[in-house]
Short mmCIF file of C-alpha atoms and ligand atoms in Angstrom, two decimals:
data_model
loop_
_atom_site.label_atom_id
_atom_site.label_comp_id
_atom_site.label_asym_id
_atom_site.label_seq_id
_atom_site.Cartn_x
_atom_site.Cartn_y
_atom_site.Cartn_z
CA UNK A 1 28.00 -51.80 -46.36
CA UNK A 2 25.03 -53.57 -46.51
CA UNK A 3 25.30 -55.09 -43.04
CA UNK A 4 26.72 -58.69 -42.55
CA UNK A 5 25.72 -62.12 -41.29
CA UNK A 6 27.52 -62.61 -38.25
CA UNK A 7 28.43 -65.78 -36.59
CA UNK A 8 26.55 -68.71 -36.81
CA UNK A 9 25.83 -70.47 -32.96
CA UNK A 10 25.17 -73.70 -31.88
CA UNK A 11 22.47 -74.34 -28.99
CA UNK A 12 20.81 -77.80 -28.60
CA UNK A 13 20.20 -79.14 -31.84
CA UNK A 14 19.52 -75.71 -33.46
CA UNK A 15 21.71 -73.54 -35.48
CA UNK A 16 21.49 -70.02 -35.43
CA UNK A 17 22.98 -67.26 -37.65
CA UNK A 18 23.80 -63.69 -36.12
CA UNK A 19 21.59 -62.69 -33.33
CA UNK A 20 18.62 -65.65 -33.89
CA UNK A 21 19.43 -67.21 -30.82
CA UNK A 22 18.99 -64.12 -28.71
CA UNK A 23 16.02 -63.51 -30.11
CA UNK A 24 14.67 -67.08 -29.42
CA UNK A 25 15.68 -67.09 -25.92
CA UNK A 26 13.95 -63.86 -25.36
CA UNK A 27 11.08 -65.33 -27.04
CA UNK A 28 11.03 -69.25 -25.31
CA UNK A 29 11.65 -67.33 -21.90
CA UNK A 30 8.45 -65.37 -22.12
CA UNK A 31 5.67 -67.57 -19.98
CA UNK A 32 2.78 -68.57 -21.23
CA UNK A 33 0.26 -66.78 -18.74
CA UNK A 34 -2.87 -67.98 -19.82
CA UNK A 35 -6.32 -66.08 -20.96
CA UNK A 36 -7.22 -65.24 -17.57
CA UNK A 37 -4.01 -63.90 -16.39
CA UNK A 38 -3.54 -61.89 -19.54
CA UNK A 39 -6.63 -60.07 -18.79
CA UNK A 40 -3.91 -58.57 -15.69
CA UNK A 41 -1.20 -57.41 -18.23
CA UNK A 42 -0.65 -53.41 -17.63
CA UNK A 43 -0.80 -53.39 -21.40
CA UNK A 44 -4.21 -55.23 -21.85
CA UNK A 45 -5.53 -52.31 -23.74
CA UNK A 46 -2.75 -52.20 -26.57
CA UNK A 47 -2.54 -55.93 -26.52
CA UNK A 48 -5.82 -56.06 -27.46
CA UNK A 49 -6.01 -53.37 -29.82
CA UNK A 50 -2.92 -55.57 -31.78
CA UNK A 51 -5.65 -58.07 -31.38
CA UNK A 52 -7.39 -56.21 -33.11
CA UNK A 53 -5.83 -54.71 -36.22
CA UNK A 54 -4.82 -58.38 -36.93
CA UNK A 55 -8.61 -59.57 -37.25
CA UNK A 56 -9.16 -56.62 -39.87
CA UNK A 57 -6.44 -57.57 -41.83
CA UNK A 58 -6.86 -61.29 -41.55
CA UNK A 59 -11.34 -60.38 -42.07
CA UNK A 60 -9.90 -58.11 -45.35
CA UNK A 61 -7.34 -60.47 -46.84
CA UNK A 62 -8.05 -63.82 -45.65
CA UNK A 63 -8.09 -65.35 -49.01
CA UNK A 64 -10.00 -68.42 -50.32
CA UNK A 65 -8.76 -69.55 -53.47
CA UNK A 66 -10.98 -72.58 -54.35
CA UNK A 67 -14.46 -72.51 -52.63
CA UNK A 68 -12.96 -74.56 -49.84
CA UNK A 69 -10.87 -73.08 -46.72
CA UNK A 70 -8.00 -71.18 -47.14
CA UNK A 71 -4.93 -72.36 -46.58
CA UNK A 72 -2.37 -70.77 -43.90
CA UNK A 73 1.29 -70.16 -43.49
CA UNK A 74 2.33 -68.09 -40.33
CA UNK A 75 5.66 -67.37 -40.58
CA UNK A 76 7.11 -66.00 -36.54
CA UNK A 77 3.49 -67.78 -35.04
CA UNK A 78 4.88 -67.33 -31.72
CA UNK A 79 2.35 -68.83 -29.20
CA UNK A 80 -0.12 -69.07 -31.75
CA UNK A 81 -2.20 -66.27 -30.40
CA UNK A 82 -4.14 -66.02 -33.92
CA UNK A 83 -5.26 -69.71 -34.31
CA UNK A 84 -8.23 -68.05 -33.30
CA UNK A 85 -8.70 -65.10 -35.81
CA UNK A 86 -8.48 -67.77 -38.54
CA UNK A 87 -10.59 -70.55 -37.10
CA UNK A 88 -13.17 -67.24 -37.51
CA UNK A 89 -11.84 -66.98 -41.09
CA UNK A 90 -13.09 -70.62 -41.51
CA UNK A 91 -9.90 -72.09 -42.68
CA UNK A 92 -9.00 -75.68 -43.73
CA UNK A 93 -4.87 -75.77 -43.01
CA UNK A 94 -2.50 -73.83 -40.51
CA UNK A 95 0.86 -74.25 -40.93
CA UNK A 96 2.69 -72.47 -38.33
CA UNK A 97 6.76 -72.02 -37.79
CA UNK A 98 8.64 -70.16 -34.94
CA UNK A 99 12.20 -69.89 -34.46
CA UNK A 100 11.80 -70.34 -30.23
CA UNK A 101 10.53 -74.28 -30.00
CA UNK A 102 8.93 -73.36 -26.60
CA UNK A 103 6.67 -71.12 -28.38
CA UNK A 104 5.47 -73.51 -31.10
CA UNK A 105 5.00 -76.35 -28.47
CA UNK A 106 2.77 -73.80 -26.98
CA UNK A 107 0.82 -73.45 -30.10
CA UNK A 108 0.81 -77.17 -30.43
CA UNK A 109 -1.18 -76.99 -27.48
CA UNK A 110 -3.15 -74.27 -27.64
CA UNK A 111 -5.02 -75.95 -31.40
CA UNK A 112 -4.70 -79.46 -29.05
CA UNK A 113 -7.00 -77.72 -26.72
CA UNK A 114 -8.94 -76.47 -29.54
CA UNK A 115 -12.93 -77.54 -29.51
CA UNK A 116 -14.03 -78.44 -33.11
CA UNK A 117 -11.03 -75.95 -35.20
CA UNK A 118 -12.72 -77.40 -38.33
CA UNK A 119 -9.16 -76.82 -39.68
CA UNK A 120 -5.73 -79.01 -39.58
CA UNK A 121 -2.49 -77.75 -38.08
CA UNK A 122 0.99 -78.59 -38.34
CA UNK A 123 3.69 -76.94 -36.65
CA UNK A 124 7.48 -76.45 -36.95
CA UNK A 125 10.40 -74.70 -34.96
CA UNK A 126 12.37 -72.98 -37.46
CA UNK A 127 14.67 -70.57 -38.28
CA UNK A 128 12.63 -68.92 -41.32
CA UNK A 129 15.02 -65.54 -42.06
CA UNK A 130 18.29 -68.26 -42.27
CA UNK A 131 16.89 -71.41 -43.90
CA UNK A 132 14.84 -72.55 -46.76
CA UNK A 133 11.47 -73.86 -44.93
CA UNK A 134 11.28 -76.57 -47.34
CA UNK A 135 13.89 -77.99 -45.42
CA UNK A 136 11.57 -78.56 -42.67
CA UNK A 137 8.15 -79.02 -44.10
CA UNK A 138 6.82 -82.34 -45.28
CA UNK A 139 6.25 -83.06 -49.10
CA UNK A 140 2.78 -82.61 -48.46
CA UNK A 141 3.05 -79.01 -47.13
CA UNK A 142 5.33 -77.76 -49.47
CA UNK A 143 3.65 -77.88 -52.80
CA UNK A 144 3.33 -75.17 -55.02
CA UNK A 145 0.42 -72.25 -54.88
CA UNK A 146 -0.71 -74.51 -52.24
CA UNK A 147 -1.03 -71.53 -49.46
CA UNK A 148 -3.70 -68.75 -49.93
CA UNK A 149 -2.04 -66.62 -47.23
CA UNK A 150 1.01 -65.99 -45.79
CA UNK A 151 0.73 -64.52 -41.90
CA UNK A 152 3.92 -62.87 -40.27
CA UNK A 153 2.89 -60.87 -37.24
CA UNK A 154 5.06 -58.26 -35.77
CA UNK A 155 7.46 -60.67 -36.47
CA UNK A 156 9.05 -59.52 -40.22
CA UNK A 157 11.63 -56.56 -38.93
CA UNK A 158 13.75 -58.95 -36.83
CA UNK A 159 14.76 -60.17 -40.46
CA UNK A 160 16.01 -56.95 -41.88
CA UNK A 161 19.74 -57.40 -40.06
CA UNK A 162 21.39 -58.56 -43.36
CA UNK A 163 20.49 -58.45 -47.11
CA UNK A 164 20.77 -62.11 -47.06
CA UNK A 165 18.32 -62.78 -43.81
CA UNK A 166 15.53 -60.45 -45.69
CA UNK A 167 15.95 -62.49 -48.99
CA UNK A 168 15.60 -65.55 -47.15
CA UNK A 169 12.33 -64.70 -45.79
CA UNK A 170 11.03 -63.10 -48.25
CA UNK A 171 12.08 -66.24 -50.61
CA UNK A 172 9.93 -68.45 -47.88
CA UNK A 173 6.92 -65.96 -48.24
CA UNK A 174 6.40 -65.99 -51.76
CA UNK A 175 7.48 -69.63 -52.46
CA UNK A 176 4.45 -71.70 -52.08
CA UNK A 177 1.62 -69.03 -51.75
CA UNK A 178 -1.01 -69.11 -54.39
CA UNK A 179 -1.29 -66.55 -57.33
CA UNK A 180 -3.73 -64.18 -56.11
CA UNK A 181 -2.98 -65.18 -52.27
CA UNK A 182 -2.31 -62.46 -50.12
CA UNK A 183 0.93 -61.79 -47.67
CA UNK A 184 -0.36 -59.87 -45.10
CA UNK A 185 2.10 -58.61 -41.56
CA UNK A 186 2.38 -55.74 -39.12
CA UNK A 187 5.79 -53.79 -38.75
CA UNK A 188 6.91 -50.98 -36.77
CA UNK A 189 7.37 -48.14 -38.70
CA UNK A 190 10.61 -47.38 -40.49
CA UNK A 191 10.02 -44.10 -41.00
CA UNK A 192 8.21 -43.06 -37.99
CA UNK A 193 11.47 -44.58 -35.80
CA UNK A 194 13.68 -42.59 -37.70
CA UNK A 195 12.04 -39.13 -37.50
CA UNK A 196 12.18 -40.17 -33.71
CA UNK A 197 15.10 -40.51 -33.34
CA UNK A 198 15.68 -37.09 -35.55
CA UNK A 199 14.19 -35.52 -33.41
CA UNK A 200 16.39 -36.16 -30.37
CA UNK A 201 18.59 -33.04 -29.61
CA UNK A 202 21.32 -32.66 -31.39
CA UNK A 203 23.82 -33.41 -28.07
CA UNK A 204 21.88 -36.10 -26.99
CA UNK A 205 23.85 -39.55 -27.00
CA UNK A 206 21.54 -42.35 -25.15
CA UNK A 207 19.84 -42.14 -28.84
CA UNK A 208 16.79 -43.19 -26.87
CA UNK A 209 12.95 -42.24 -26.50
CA UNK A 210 9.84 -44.02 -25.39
CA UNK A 211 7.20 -43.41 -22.32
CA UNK A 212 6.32 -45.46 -19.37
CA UNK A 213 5.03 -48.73 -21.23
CA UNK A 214 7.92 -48.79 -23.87
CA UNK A 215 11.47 -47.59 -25.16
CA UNK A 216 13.58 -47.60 -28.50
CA UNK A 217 17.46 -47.14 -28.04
CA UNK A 218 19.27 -46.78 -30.90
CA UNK A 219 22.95 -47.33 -31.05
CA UNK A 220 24.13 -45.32 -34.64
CA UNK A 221 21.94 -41.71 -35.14
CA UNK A 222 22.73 -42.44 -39.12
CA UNK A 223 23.10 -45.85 -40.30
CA UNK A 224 25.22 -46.46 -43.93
CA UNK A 225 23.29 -48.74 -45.62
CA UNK A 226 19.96 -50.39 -46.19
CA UNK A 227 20.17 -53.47 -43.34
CA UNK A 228 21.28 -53.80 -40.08
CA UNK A 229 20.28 -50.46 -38.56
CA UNK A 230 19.83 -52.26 -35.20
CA UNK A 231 17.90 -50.64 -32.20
CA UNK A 232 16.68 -52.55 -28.71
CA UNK A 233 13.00 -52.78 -28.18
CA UNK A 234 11.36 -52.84 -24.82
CA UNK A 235 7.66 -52.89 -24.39
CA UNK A 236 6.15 -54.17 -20.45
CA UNK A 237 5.06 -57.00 -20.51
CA UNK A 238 5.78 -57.83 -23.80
CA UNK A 239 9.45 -57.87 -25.10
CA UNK A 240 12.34 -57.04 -23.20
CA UNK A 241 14.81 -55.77 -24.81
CA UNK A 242 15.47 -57.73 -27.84
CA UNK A 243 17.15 -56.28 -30.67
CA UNK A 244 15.22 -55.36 -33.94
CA UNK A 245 16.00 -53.36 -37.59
CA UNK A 246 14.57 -51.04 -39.01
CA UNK A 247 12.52 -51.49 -42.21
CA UNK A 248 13.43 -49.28 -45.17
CA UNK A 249 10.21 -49.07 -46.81
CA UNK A 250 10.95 -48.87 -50.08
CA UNK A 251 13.65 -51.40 -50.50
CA UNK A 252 11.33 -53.78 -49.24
CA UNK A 253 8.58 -52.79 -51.47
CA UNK A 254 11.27 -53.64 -54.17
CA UNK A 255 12.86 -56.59 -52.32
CA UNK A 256 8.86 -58.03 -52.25
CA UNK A 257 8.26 -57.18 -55.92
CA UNK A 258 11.33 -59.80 -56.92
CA UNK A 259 9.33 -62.61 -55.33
CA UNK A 260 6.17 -61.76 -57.42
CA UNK A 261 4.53 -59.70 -54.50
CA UNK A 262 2.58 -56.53 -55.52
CA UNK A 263 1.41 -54.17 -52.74
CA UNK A 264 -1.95 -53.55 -52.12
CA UNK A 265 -2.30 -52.16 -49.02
CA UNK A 266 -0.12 -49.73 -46.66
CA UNK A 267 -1.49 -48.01 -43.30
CA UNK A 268 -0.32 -47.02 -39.87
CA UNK A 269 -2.51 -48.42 -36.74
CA UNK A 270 -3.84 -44.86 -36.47
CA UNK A 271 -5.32 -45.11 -40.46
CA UNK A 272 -6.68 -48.73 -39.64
CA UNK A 273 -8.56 -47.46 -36.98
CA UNK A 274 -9.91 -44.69 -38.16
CA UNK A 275 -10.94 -46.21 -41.45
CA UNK A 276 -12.37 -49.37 -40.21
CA UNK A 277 -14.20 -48.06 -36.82
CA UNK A 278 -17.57 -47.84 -37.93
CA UNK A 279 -17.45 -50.30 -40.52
CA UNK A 280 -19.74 -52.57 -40.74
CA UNK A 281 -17.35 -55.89 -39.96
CA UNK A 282 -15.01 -54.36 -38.17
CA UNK A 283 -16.45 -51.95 -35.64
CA UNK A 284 -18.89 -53.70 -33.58
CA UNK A 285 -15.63 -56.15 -33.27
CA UNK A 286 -13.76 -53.30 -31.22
CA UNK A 287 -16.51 -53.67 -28.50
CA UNK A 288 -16.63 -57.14 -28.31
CA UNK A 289 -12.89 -57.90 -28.38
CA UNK A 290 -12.86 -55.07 -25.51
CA UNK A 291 -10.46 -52.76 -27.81
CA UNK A 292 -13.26 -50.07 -26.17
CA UNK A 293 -15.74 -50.37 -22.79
CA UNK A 294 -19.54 -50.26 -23.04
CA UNK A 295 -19.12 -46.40 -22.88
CA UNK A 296 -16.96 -46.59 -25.92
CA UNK A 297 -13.78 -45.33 -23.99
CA UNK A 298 -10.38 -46.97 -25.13
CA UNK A 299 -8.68 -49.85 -23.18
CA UNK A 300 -5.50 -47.89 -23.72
CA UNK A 301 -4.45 -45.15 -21.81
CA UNK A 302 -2.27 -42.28 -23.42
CA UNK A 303 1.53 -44.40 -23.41
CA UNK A 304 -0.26 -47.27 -25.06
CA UNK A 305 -1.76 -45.29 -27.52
CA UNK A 306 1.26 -44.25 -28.54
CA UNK A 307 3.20 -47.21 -28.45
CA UNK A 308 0.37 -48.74 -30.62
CA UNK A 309 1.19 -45.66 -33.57
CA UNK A 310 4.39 -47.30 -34.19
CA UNK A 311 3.22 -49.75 -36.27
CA UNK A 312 2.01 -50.67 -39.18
CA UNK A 313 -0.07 -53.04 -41.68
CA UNK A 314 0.47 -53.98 -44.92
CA UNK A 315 -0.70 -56.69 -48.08
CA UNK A 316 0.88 -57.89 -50.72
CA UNK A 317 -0.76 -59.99 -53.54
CA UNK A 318 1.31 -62.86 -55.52
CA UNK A 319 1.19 -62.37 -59.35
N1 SAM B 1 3.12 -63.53 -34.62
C1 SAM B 1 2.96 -63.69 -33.18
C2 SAM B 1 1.92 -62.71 -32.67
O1 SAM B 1 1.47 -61.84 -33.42
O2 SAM B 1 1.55 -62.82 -31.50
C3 SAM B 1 4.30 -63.52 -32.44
C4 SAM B 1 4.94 -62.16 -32.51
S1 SAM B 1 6.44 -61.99 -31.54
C5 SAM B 1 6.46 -60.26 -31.21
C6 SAM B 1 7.74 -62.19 -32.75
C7 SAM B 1 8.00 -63.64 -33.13
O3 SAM B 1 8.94 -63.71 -34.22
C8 SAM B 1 8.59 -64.46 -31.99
O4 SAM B 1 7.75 -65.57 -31.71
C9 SAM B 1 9.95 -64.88 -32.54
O5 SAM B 1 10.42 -66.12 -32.05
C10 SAM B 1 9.68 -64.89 -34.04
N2 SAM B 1 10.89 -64.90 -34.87
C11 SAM B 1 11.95 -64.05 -34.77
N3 SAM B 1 12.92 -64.41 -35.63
C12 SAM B 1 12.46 -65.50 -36.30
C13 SAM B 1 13.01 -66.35 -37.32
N4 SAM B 1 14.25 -66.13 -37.78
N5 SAM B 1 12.26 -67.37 -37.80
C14 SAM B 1 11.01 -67.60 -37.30
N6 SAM B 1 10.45 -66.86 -36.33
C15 SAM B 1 11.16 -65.82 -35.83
#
């Protein structure tokens, strides 16, 4: 089949449908560490190589529709860690949801402690892959082509459990972004985890691979159907252990092109990197966001590197 919904949970005030709540309580367990202490993390390097992949995409597709600021939807904001890739993007509105409530009162406070944004910011806890987020947003915030870009951050996969979870979010993408806007996101791979996990001998039953800073475990070597192909994720430092889906590629190219989103733009980390190193705005931004040292060497060391090759970015455009 085509994968199911599972049970819907209660905690607090919050209902959650088929494993949302695990994944918030991963997510509103992680603490917030701070700047300085981040600069400790054992995955520094690839956390700031994420870093900065996002400013490329955000510095290629940040979108202004009108002559003023764009306008900004991050669906899965998390901690807000990008408030301040798009303060450099000169916006005029953030809107960003999260389905752990710990990590948008963390946002809250990171714009709170924001000097001069020279943008406004609302945010919401939210289950985006279950619910419409109309439900949530003010009138004012939910009017349509009001958005110039939709955001969702390593965050998009955890939505690809059921048929009815991806439709969902996709539905919330598309719904009130402009025509022209952009949806832009990072995924891991589809593909790339699959030939992985291929590639494990034939005899071989943990169904799992990784290296010292991360590991995949999968629990079916072939999957029937498009959704739910479940595996657990573990990167230090970073997630333990939550579970994710893969991404058929395709289906979601088709899944995006029935909410009026046309792709424009498809490459792994590896391709970003290569492509936009010596570019002119987006290669002296590898030294100064310390993706590489004064010598030029990488922050990441071998494991990180390869963790980092997982992923993926991608844009659509509305039409
Ligand atoms: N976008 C942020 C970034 O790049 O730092 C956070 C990425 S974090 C790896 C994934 C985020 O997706 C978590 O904050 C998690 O709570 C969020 N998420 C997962 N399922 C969600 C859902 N159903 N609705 C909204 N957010 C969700």
């Amino acid at each position: 089949g085509e994968g199911y919904d599972g049970a819907r949970k209660k905690v607090g005030n919050t209902h959650y449908v088929g494993n949302a709540s695990e994944v918030a309580s991963h997510y509103n367990s992680r603490p917030e560490v701070g700047v300085q202490h981040r600069e400790f993390s054992p995955i520094i390097g690839l956390k700031k190589f994420n870093n900065w992949i996002k400013s490329v995409l955000i510095g290629k597709f940040a979108w202004r529709g009108h002559g003023a600021g764009a306008k900004v939807l991050d669906i899965g904001c998390g901690k807000g860690g990008d408030l301040n890739k798009w303060r450099q993007a000169r916006i005029s509105l953030y809107v960003g949801m999260d389905i752990a409530a710990t990590s948008v009162e963390q946002a809250r406070g990171r714009f709170e402690t924001m000097n001069r944004p020279g943008f406004d910011a609302y945010f919401f806890a939210h289950d985006c892959y279950s619910l419409p987020i109309s439900d949530i947003l003010p009138d004012q915030l939910k009017v349509r082509d009001l958005y110039d870009n939709v955001t969702m951050q390593f965050c998009m996969h955890y939505a690809f459990e059921s048929p009815s979870k991806a439709r969902m979010m996709i539905e919330n993408v598309s719904r009130y972004l402009s025509t022209g806007g952009k949806f832009i996101g990072t995924i891991p791979d589809g593909e790339i985890l699959l030939s992985r996990l291929n590639a494990l001998p034939e005899d071989d039953t943990e169904l799992k691979f990784g290296n010292s800073c991360y590991f995949i475990q999968f629990e079916e070597r072939i999957h029937k159907g498009i959704y739910g192909h479940k595996y657990r994720f573990y990167l230090e430092d970073a997630v333990d252990d939550v579970p994710e889906y893969v991404v058929n590629w395709d289906n979601f190219v088709s899944l995006a092109l029935e909410y009026r989103l046309r792709l424009v733009y498809r490459k792994s980390f590896n391709e970003v990197l290569q492509e936009e190193q010596s570019s002119r705005d987006f290669g002296p931004l590898l030294g100064r966001m310390k993706v590489i040292n004064e010598a030029g060497e990488s922050a990441m060391d071998e494991d990180q590197w390869e963790a980092a090759n997982l992923y993926m970015a991608f844009a659509f455009e509305k039409f």
